[in-house]
Every structure is written in structure tokens, then in C-alpha cells.
Amino acid sequence: MRKIENLDNILRQKGLRATAQRLMICDEINKAGHIEIDNLYENLKKQIPSLSLATIYKNMHSLVKKEIISEVNIKGRKTIYEMTTESHIHYICTECGVIEDIAFDTMALVDKISELSEKNITDCKLTTFGLCTNCAN
Amino acid sequence: MRKIENLDNILRQKGLRATAQRLMICDEINKAGHIEIDNLYENLKKQIPSLSLATIYKNMHSLVKKEIISEVNIKGRKTIYEMTTESHIHYICTECGVIEDIAFDTMALVDKISELSEKNITDCKLTTFGLCTNCAN
DNA sequence: CTACATGCAAATTTTTTGCATTACA
DNA sequence: TGTAATGCAAAAAATTTGCATGTAG
């Protein structure tokens, strides 16, 4: 939820134009933390009534390709988007479905599994599941 | 790719009927290791020309619910299905996209992350990425 | 027999595409 | 001004649903 510093410049440096729609999309993803396409569209439509769903889809592609945002895929759920940030893993509540980030450097894990499996492993995605504090009550 | 022992019985024990279609679907997923809906349909259509895509979808739901098969979700790819087996993680080649299993017990990892994050974590999904042996050449 | 499963067709939902128009750089 | 981005509408993909018929148990 923190402010995105110089998003205009980041976009331009990566070769994308800083359009109002694109800025708002990034801002909304940043505010939401984790969001799916239809919620994103719904939320932004209020602020930019002319906004097209096609524009959102096109932006998701370009922003993912430039690694400004990232896709999160969870079993049985629609694709979720988040701002690309430093190494973290996801925590999903098995009851309410809320998604939280856990700061975790996966590189040691990558090395360990690379060694024991004798495969070339350079990256990994880790998603954890459990009952969140709210739902535990 | 190993033979499924007593699939008929397993299905019935879980309250599903052992129809020809359902048995073939399981057999095909088992043979393939990892497969997506449309390949599954294509392959089985040769053997059961009357087979309907709707039947596949309906079976995927019932078989997943009974935990006989599992969904695998990978960024930017269609949902993949596999037989439910003991703890393992996935390895995806970043070049050719092939999916391999790595035997790995995630429970120690679950405990470790649960402790350091102070969250209740009971399960996790781990997917690893790298350049497979074939593509490295 | 009877409840569950299948197959078909139609309906939804999700995502992509082409093209004219707009607007950033 | 040139090129990328937007918005719209239409198309394509992916998934779900209702219902008549078939079949496992």
C-alpha cells in the first residue's frame, strides 16, 4: 500500500507511456495489494467511466512483460495481480481466501532443492496455506 | 506413469461411479503425468468418439473434489491436472515448459515459515523454475 | 430400479483482436 | 508529428448449465 515513487519515470524508462489509465491501474493494484481483473475494472470505472476492459487486459500484459506487476496464480481462483516487489511468498487463508505477503528470501531454498534434485533451478514460487488470525476466532 | 491400483474401488469408496469415461480420464492423466483439458479431450476422443468436453469438465470437478486428481496452476498457462500423489513439488523448464516432479517433503518448510511468520500455516505449494537438461544443450 | 453420469446444445464467462480515434513524448 | 495507447465492438476461448437419455450399482 505504499506510495509508488516516480511511477511516471519507471514506466517511461521501461518504454511504456505514462497514460492516465495506466497510472491509475498501477495505483489501484498498489492500493489493493492483490486484485483480480474484474475488481480492478469495477473500481477504476468509477474514476474513469470511459475505461475499457480491453485496456485493462492490454495493460496487464504490457505491465507484466515489463515486470512492473506480477501475476499470482492460485488453485481455483482467477488470476490475481500485484506490484512486483522484492522476494516474498504468499499466504492464503483456507477459510476466507485472504492473501497476505510473507517476507521470505527463497534463494537458499532454491539452492537446496537444486542440489538435492540435481536440476538447474534458478527461481521458485512458494505459496502457503492456513487459517488466518481472523478466521481462527 | 505407474499403474493405478484398484481405481474402480478407489472411485467407489469415494462415492463416485466407475464409468468407462471416468476410468479413461484417470488413466490418461496418469499416463500423461501432467495434462491440460484440451489435450486430455483430444487424446480420449480417439478412444471414445462420443466423449463430450462437458463430461471432462464435470469429471475434473468431481475428481478434484474427491482429491483423486489435483490442479496445478502455473503463471500464464492453462490449468494442468495430475494424479494426487504424496508430497512433491514441481519443476518447470523456463525454455520448453516441461513439467517434472521433484520428490520433496514440504512439511519442514511449512513449520519453518509458520514459525518465522507467526502465522498458522498447514500446507504449501512450491514450484521451481530453471533450464532443464535437454534445453541446456 | 434409481440416483448418478453422460452427451448435446445453449448460455456464460473470460480473454483476445481489429480498427478507428486519441494523446503522450 | 509519429507511435503507442485507448475504447468499442466483435470474435475467440474457456467453462458452465439444463435437460433428456443412458447406465452403474
Tab-separated table of C-alpha atoms (C1' of nucleotides) in Angstrom:
chain	number	residue	atom	x	y	z
A	1	MET	CA	0.000	0.000	0.000
A	2	ARG	CA	2.973	2.269	-0.002
A	3	LYS	CA	3.294	5.114	-2.466
A	4	ILE	CA	4.893	4.238	-5.763
A	5	GLU	CA	7.840	6.593	-6.242
A	6	ASN	CA	8.167	8.088	-9.679
A	7	LEU	CA	5.847	5.702	-11.408
A	8	ASP	CA	5.820	8.030	-14.412
A	9	ASN	CA	9.555	7.682	-14.789
A	10	ILE	CA	9.606	3.958	-14.143
A	11	LEU	CA	7.076	3.432	-16.894
A	12	ARG	CA	8.959	5.622	-19.362
A	13	GLN	CA	12.287	4.037	-18.522
A	14	LYS	CA	10.772	0.695	-19.408
A	15	GLY	CA	9.395	2.059	-22.658
A	16	LEU	CA	5.768	2.449	-21.666
A	17	ARG	CA	3.862	5.700	-21.865
A	18	ALA	CA	2.536	7.145	-18.648
A	19	THR	CA	-1.125	7.363	-19.595
A	20	ALA	CA	-3.782	8.267	-17.080
A	21	GLN	CA	-5.297	4.789	-17.391
A	22	ARG	CA	-2.002	3.022	-16.855
A	23	LEU	CA	-1.112	5.158	-13.866
A	24	MET	CA	-4.494	4.530	-12.300
A	25	ILE	CA	-4.236	0.808	-12.922
A	26	CYS	CA	-0.882	0.641	-11.169
A	27	ASP	CA	-2.118	2.828	-8.372
A	28	GLU	CA	-5.167	0.657	-7.838
A	29	ILE	CA	-3.149	-2.570	-7.832
A	30	ASN	CA	-0.770	-0.976	-5.382
A	31	LYS	CA	-3.575	0.156	-3.119
A	32	ALA	CA	-5.339	-3.197	-3.251
A	33	GLY	CA	-2.198	-5.228	-2.735
A	34	HIS	CA	-3.693	-8.168	-4.605
A	35	ILE	CA	-6.532	-7.766	-7.052
A	36	GLU	CA	-8.250	-9.533	-9.905
A	37	ILE	CA	-9.213	-8.072	-13.253
A	38	ASP	CA	-12.912	-7.602	-12.644
A	39	ASN	CA	-12.481	-5.832	-9.310
A	40	LEU	CA	-9.833	-3.653	-10.833
A	41	TYR	CA	-12.189	-2.749	-13.658
A	42	GLU	CA	-15.097	-2.121	-11.326
A	43	ASN	CA	-13.049	0.140	-9.070
A	44	LEU	CA	-11.461	2.154	-11.844
A	45	LYS	CA	-14.655	2.508	-13.850
A	46	LYS	CA	-15.913	4.824	-11.101
A	47	GLN	CA	-12.982	7.138	-11.652
A	48	ILE	CA	-12.645	6.812	-15.429
A	49	PRO	CA	-16.097	5.982	-16.780
A	50	SER	CA	-14.789	5.627	-20.318
A	51	LEU	CA	-12.315	2.941	-19.265
A	52	SER	CA	-12.499	-0.206	-21.325
A	53	LEU	CA	-11.958	-3.710	-20.065
A	54	ALA	CA	-9.797	-4.332	-23.120
A	55	THR	CA	-7.484	-1.576	-21.943
A	56	ILE	CA	-7.095	-3.333	-18.621
A	57	TYR	CA	-6.251	-6.633	-20.274
A	58	LYS	CA	-3.793	-4.978	-22.633
A	59	ASN	CA	-2.141	-3.189	-19.740
A	60	MET	CA	-1.878	-6.317	-17.670
A	61	HIS	CA	0.089	-7.879	-20.476
A	62	SER	CA	2.416	-4.952	-21.028
A	63	LEU	CA	2.954	-4.328	-17.319
A	64	VAL	CA	3.647	-7.994	-16.624
A	65	LYS	CA	6.066	-8.172	-19.536
A	66	LYS	CA	7.945	-5.166	-18.141
A	67	GLU	CA	7.837	-6.765	-14.717
A	68	ILE	CA	6.121	-3.787	-13.139
A	69	ILE	CA	3.305	-6.017	-11.979
A	70	SER	CA	3.229	-9.770	-11.397
A	71	GLU	CA	0.641	-12.445	-11.842
A	72	VAL	CA	-0.315	-14.641	-8.918
A	73	ASN	CA	-1.994	-17.943	-9.712
A	74	ILE	CA	-3.887	-19.761	-7.039
A	75	LYS	CA	-5.752	-23.019	-7.449
A	76	GLY	CA	-9.350	-22.495	-8.374
A	77	ARG	CA	-9.127	-18.711	-8.364
A	78	LYS	CA	-8.947	-16.140	-11.097
A	79	THR	CA	-5.562	-14.642	-11.879
A	80	ILE	CA	-4.558	-12.083	-9.286
A	81	TYR	CA	-2.187	-9.173	-9.862
A	82	GLU	CA	0.220	-7.411	-7.533
A	83	MET	CA	3.043	-4.917	-7.859
A	84	THR	CA	6.366	-6.616	-8.436
A	85	THR	CA	8.345	-6.335	-5.205
A	86	GLU	CA	11.366	-7.945	-3.644
A	87	SER	CA	11.308	-11.616	-2.739
A	88	HIS	CA	8.219	-12.601	-0.840
A	89	ILE	CA	5.870	-15.537	-0.673
A	90	HIS	CA	2.123	-15.715	-0.330
A	91	TYR	CA	-0.099	-16.815	2.459
A	92	ILE	CA	-3.682	-17.774	1.661
A	93	CYS	CA	-6.323	-18.299	4.300
A	94	THR	CA	-8.081	-21.575	3.614
A	95	GLU	CA	-11.251	-20.182	5.137
A	96	CYS	CA	-11.715	-16.621	3.882
A	97	GLY	CA	-9.257	-16.671	0.991
A	98	VAL	CA	-7.428	-13.515	2.001
A	99	ILE	CA	-3.961	-13.190	0.513
A	100	GLU	CA	-1.082	-11.896	2.602
A	101	ASP	CA	2.593	-11.456	1.797
A	102	ILE	CA	5.310	-13.028	3.885
A	103	ALA	CA	8.807	-11.607	3.557
A	104	PHE	CA	10.943	-14.580	2.677
A	105	ASP	CA	14.082	-14.946	0.645
A	106	THR	CA	13.664	-18.066	-1.450
A	107	MET	CA	17.229	-18.265	-2.735
A	108	ALA	CA	18.529	-20.595	-0.017
A	109	LEU	CA	15.602	-22.875	-0.741
A	110	VAL	CA	16.307	-22.727	-4.468
A	111	ASP	CA	19.922	-23.740	-3.848
A	112	LYS	CA	18.962	-26.561	-1.532
A	113	ILE	CA	16.422	-28.091	-3.916
A	114	SER	CA	18.714	-27.573	-6.867
A	115	GLU	CA	21.360	-29.576	-5.078
A	116	LEU	CA	19.199	-32.443	-3.897
A	117	SER	CA	17.319	-32.796	-7.171
A	118	GLU	CA	20.420	-32.297	-9.326
A	119	LYS	CA	18.460	-29.956	-11.525
A	120	ASN	CA	19.278	-26.472	-12.632
A	121	ILE	CA	16.902	-24.359	-10.558
A	122	THR	CA	17.118	-20.598	-10.644
A	123	ASP	CA	13.831	-19.483	-9.166
A	124	CYS	CA	10.771	-20.655	-7.312
A	125	LYS	CA	7.279	-19.691	-6.267
A	126	LEU	CA	6.060	-20.601	-2.838
A	127	THR	CA	2.502	-20.299	-1.620
A	128	THR	CA	1.483	-21.181	1.901
A	129	PHE	CA	-1.950	-22.039	3.288
A	130	GLY	CA	-3.512	-21.925	6.704
A	131	LEU	CA	-6.217	-20.441	8.854
A	132	CYS	CA	-5.657	-16.728	9.314
A	133	THR	CA	-5.913	-14.994	12.675
A	134	ASN	CA	-9.343	-13.555	11.932
A	135	CYS	CA	-10.824	-16.866	10.893
A	136	ALA	CA	-9.221	-18.724	13.805
A	137	ASN	CA	-11.612	-16.918	16.163
B	1	MET	CA	3.155	-43.250	-15.207
B	2	ARG	CA	2.732	-46.139	-12.820
B	3	LYS	CA	-0.349	-48.329	-12.881
B	4	ILE	CA	-3.233	-47.159	-10.745
B	5	GLU	CA	-4.130	-49.982	-8.381
B	6	ASN	CA	-7.827	-50.654	-7.994
B	7	LEU	CA	-9.007	-47.430	-9.470
B	8	ASP	CA	-12.507	-48.887	-9.658
B	9	ASN	CA	-12.532	-49.422	-5.927
B	10	ILE	CA	-10.948	-46.115	-5.103
B	11	LEU	CA	-13.621	-44.316	-7.069
B	12	ARG	CA	-16.451	-46.266	-5.438
B	13	GLN	CA	-15.001	-45.828	-1.981
B	14	LYS	CA	-15.077	-42.104	-2.557
B	15	GLY	CA	-18.651	-42.255	-3.766
B	16	LEU	CA	-18.042	-41.910	-7.494
B	17	ARG	CA	-19.194	-44.425	-10.079
B	18	ALA	CA	-16.557	-46.205	-12.085
B	19	THR	CA	-17.776	-45.245	-15.534
B	20	ALA	CA	-15.739	-46.018	-18.621
B	21	GLN	CA	-15.217	-42.304	-19.244
B	22	ARG	CA	-14.051	-41.613	-15.724
B	23	LEU	CA	-11.665	-44.549	-15.721
B	24	MET	CA	-10.204	-43.476	-19.046
B	25	ILE	CA	-9.808	-39.900	-17.870
B	26	CYS	CA	-7.872	-41.027	-14.818
B	27	ASP	CA	-5.817	-43.425	-16.859
B	28	GLU	CA	-4.923	-40.743	-19.366
B	29	ILE	CA	-3.947	-38.236	-16.673
B	30	ASN	CA	-1.860	-40.923	-15.054
B	31	LYS	CA	-0.119	-41.810	-18.307
B	32	ALA	CA	0.498	-38.185	-19.200
B	33	GLY	CA	1.730	-37.197	-15.760
B	34	HIS	CA	0.591	-33.623	-16.294
B	35	ILE	CA	-2.058	-32.681	-18.816
B	36	GLU	CA	-4.436	-29.897	-19.696
B	37	ILE	CA	-8.102	-30.229	-20.561
B	38	ASP	CA	-7.849	-29.877	-24.309
B	39	ASN	CA	-5.078	-32.445	-24.703
B	40	LEU	CA	-6.972	-34.790	-22.476
B	41	TYR	CA	-10.057	-34.355	-24.615
B	42	GLU	CA	-8.160	-34.776	-27.858
B	43	ASN	CA	-6.450	-37.954	-26.681
B	44	LEU	CA	-9.557	-39.579	-25.268
B	45	LYS	CA	-11.768	-38.622	-28.178
B	46	LYS	CA	-9.824	-41.121	-30.278
B	47	GLN	CA	-10.777	-43.896	-27.919
B	48	ILE	CA	-14.308	-42.761	-27.051
B	49	PRO	CA	-15.607	-40.785	-30.030
B	50	SER	CA	-18.842	-39.949	-28.230
B	51	LEU	CA	-16.968	-38.310	-25.353
B	52	SER	CA	-18.143	-34.818	-24.530
B	53	LEU	CA	-15.980	-31.969	-23.364
B	54	ALA	CA	-18.624	-31.209	-20.751
B	55	THR	CA	-18.090	-34.664	-19.312
B	56	ILE	CA	-14.399	-33.926	-18.946
B	57	TYR	CA	-15.075	-30.666	-17.158
B	58	LYS	CA	-17.630	-32.284	-14.876
B	59	ASN	CA	-15.214	-35.068	-14.064
B	60	MET	CA	-12.382	-32.701	-13.335
B	61	HIS	CA	-14.556	-31.079	-10.713
B	62	SER	CA	-15.698	-34.293	-9.091
B	63	LEU	CA	-12.255	-35.895	-9.194
B	64	VAL	CA	-10.590	-32.809	-7.753
B	65	LYS	CA	-13.178	-32.578	-5.001
B	66	LYS	CA	-12.514	-36.201	-4.068
B	67	GLU	CA	-8.790	-35.491	-4.238
B	68	ILE	CA	-8.157	-38.213	-6.786
B	69	ILE	CA	-6.633	-35.681	-9.132
B	70	SER	CA	-5.104	-32.281	-8.393
B	71	GLU	CA	-4.991	-28.990	-10.220
B	72	VAL	CA	-1.660	-27.399	-10.962
B	73	ASN	CA	-1.660	-23.687	-11.695
B	74	ILE	CA	1.278	-22.129	-13.434
B	75	LYS	CA	1.628	-18.497	-14.423
B	76	GLY	CA	0.392	-17.851	-17.908
B	77	ARG	CA	-0.609	-21.437	-18.575
B	78	LYS	CA	-3.888	-23.233	-18.671
B	79	THR	CA	-4.819	-25.330	-15.661
B	80	ILE	CA	-2.931	-28.609	-15.613
B	81	TYR	CA	-4.119	-31.800	-13.940
B	82	GLU	CA	-2.194	-34.630	-12.329
B	83	MET	CA	-2.994	-37.633	-10.157
B	84	THR	CA	-2.880	-36.751	-6.478
B	85	THR	CA	0.283	-38.301	-5.065
B	86	GLU	CA	2.389	-37.974	-1.971
B	87	SER	CA	4.259	-34.765	-1.283
B	88	HIS	CA	6.142	-33.481	-4.270
B	89	ILE	CA	6.925	-30.165	-5.848
B	90	HIS	CA	7.052	-29.087	-9.472
B	91	TYR	CA	9.895	-28.143	-11.710
B	92	ILE	CA	9.155	-26.116	-14.831
B	93	CYS	CA	11.657	-25.560	-17.582
B	94	THR	CA	11.743	-21.862	-18.423
B	95	GLU	CA	12.632	-22.713	-22.006
B	96	CYS	CA	10.454	-25.627	-23.132
B	97	GLY	CA	7.848	-25.513	-20.373
B	98	VAL	CA	8.118	-29.199	-19.496
B	99	ILE	CA	6.821	-30.058	-16.032
B	100	GLU	CA	8.663	-32.523	-13.848
B	101	ASP	CA	8.018	-33.711	-10.310
B	102	ILE	CA	10.609	-33.439	-7.595
B	103	ALA	CA	10.158	-35.622	-4.518
B	104	PHE	CA	10.216	-33.188	-1.645
B	105	ASP	CA	8.574	-33.183	1.734
B	106	THR	CA	7.352	-29.661	2.351
B	107	MET	CA	6.413	-30.114	5.994
B	108	ALA	CA	9.734	-28.931	7.428
B	109	LEU	CA	9.435	-25.850	5.255
B	110	VAL	CA	5.869	-25.293	6.401
B	111	ASP	CA	6.970	-25.436	10.025
B	112	LYS	CA	9.875	-23.093	9.472
B	113	ILE	CA	7.813	-20.444	7.707
B	114	SER	CA	4.986	-20.821	10.168
B	115	GLU	CA	7.408	-20.065	12.962
B	116	LEU	CA	9.173	-17.113	11.419
B	117	SER	CA	5.984	-15.507	10.131
B	118	GLU	CA	3.987	-16.266	13.259
B	119	LYS	CA	1.113	-17.409	11.108
B	120	ASN	CA	-0.803	-20.621	11.229
B	121	ILE	CA	0.480	-22.467	8.158
B	122	THR	CA	-0.582	-26.025	7.488
B	123	ASP	CA	0.325	-26.556	3.870
B	124	CYS	CA	2.223	-25.091	0.952
B	125	LYS	CA	2.715	-25.312	-2.779
B	126	LEU	CA	6.209	-24.953	-4.182
B	127	THR	CA	7.049	-24.599	-7.842
B	128	THR	CA	10.612	-24.346	-9.073
B	129	PHE	CA	11.942	-22.979	-12.353
B	130	GLY	CA	15.111	-23.479	-14.336
B	131	LEU	CA	16.608	-24.669	-17.582
B	132	CYS	CA	16.110	-28.403	-17.980
B	133	THR	CA	18.877	-30.753	-19.073
B	134	ASN	CA	17.557	-31.008	-22.621
B	135	CYS	CA	17.327	-27.277	-23.111
B	136	ALA	CA	20.716	-26.632	-21.506
B	137	ASN	CA	22.363	-28.268	-24.544
C	1	DC	C1'	-34.957	-49.519	-10.110
C	2	DT	C1'	-32.995	-45.138	-9.162
C	3	DA	C1'	-29.542	-41.981	-8.497
C	4	DC	C1'	-25.607	-40.590	-10.704
C	5	DA	C1'	-23.228	-39.763	-15.123
C	6	DT	C1'	-23.117	-38.723	-19.937
C	7	DG	C1'	-23.768	-36.039	-24.212
C	8	DC	C1'	-25.605	-32.397	-26.555
C	9	DA	C1'	-26.713	-27.729	-27.209
C	10	DA	C1'	-27.032	-23.381	-25.486
C	11	DA	C1'	-25.561	-19.972	-22.314
C	12	DT	C1'	-21.921	-17.734	-19.604
C	13	DT	C1'	-17.673	-16.097	-18.614
C	14	DT	C1'	-13.103	-14.802	-19.730
C	15	DT	C1'	-9.772	-13.134	-22.857
C	16	DT	C1'	-8.195	-11.504	-27.339
C	17	DT	C1'	-8.299	-8.911	-31.576
C	18	DG	C1'	-9.019	-5.283	-35.315
C	19	DC	C1'	-9.610	-0.835	-36.200
C	20	DA	C1'	-10.685	3.989	-35.849
C	21	DT	C1'	-9.621	7.647	-32.673
C	22	DT	C1'	-6.941	9.923	-29.131
C	23	DA	C1'	-2.964	11.636	-26.797
C	24	DC	C1'	1.833	11.050	-24.942
C	25	DA	C1'	6.519	12.224	-25.888
D	1	DT	C1'	4.125	14.663	-35.729
D	2	DG	C1'	4.732	9.694	-35.207
D	3	DT	C1'	3.779	5.978	-32.459
D	4	DA	C1'	1.808	3.843	-28.771
D	5	DA	C1'	-2.490	3.510	-26.140
D	6	DT	C1'	-7.406	3.691	-25.746
D	7	DG	C1'	-12.240	2.305	-26.499
D	8	DC	C1'	-15.536	-0.090	-28.843
D	9	DA	C1'	-17.472	-3.955	-30.893
D	10	DA	C1'	-16.957	-8.320	-32.417
D	11	DA	C1'	-14.614	-12.715	-32.189
D	12	DA	C1'	-12.477	-16.400	-29.982
D	13	DA	C1'	-11.618	-19.336	-25.948
D	14	DA	C1'	-12.754	-21.453	-21.885
D	15	DT	C1'	-16.108	-23.067	-18.737
D	16	DT	C1'	-20.749	-23.972	-17.028
D	17	DT	C1'	-25.519	-25.340	-17.206
D	18	DG	C1'	-30.109	-27.701	-18.236
D	19	DC	C1'	-32.148	-31.461	-19.685
D	20	DA	C1'	-33.149	-35.825	-21.931
D	21	DT	C1'	-31.057	-40.260	-22.123
D	22	DG	C1'	-28.086	-43.945	-20.597
D	23	DT	C1'	-26.053	-46.958	-17.118
D	24	DA	C1'	-23.607	-48.456	-12.790
D	25	DG	C1'	-24.648	-50.364	-8.508
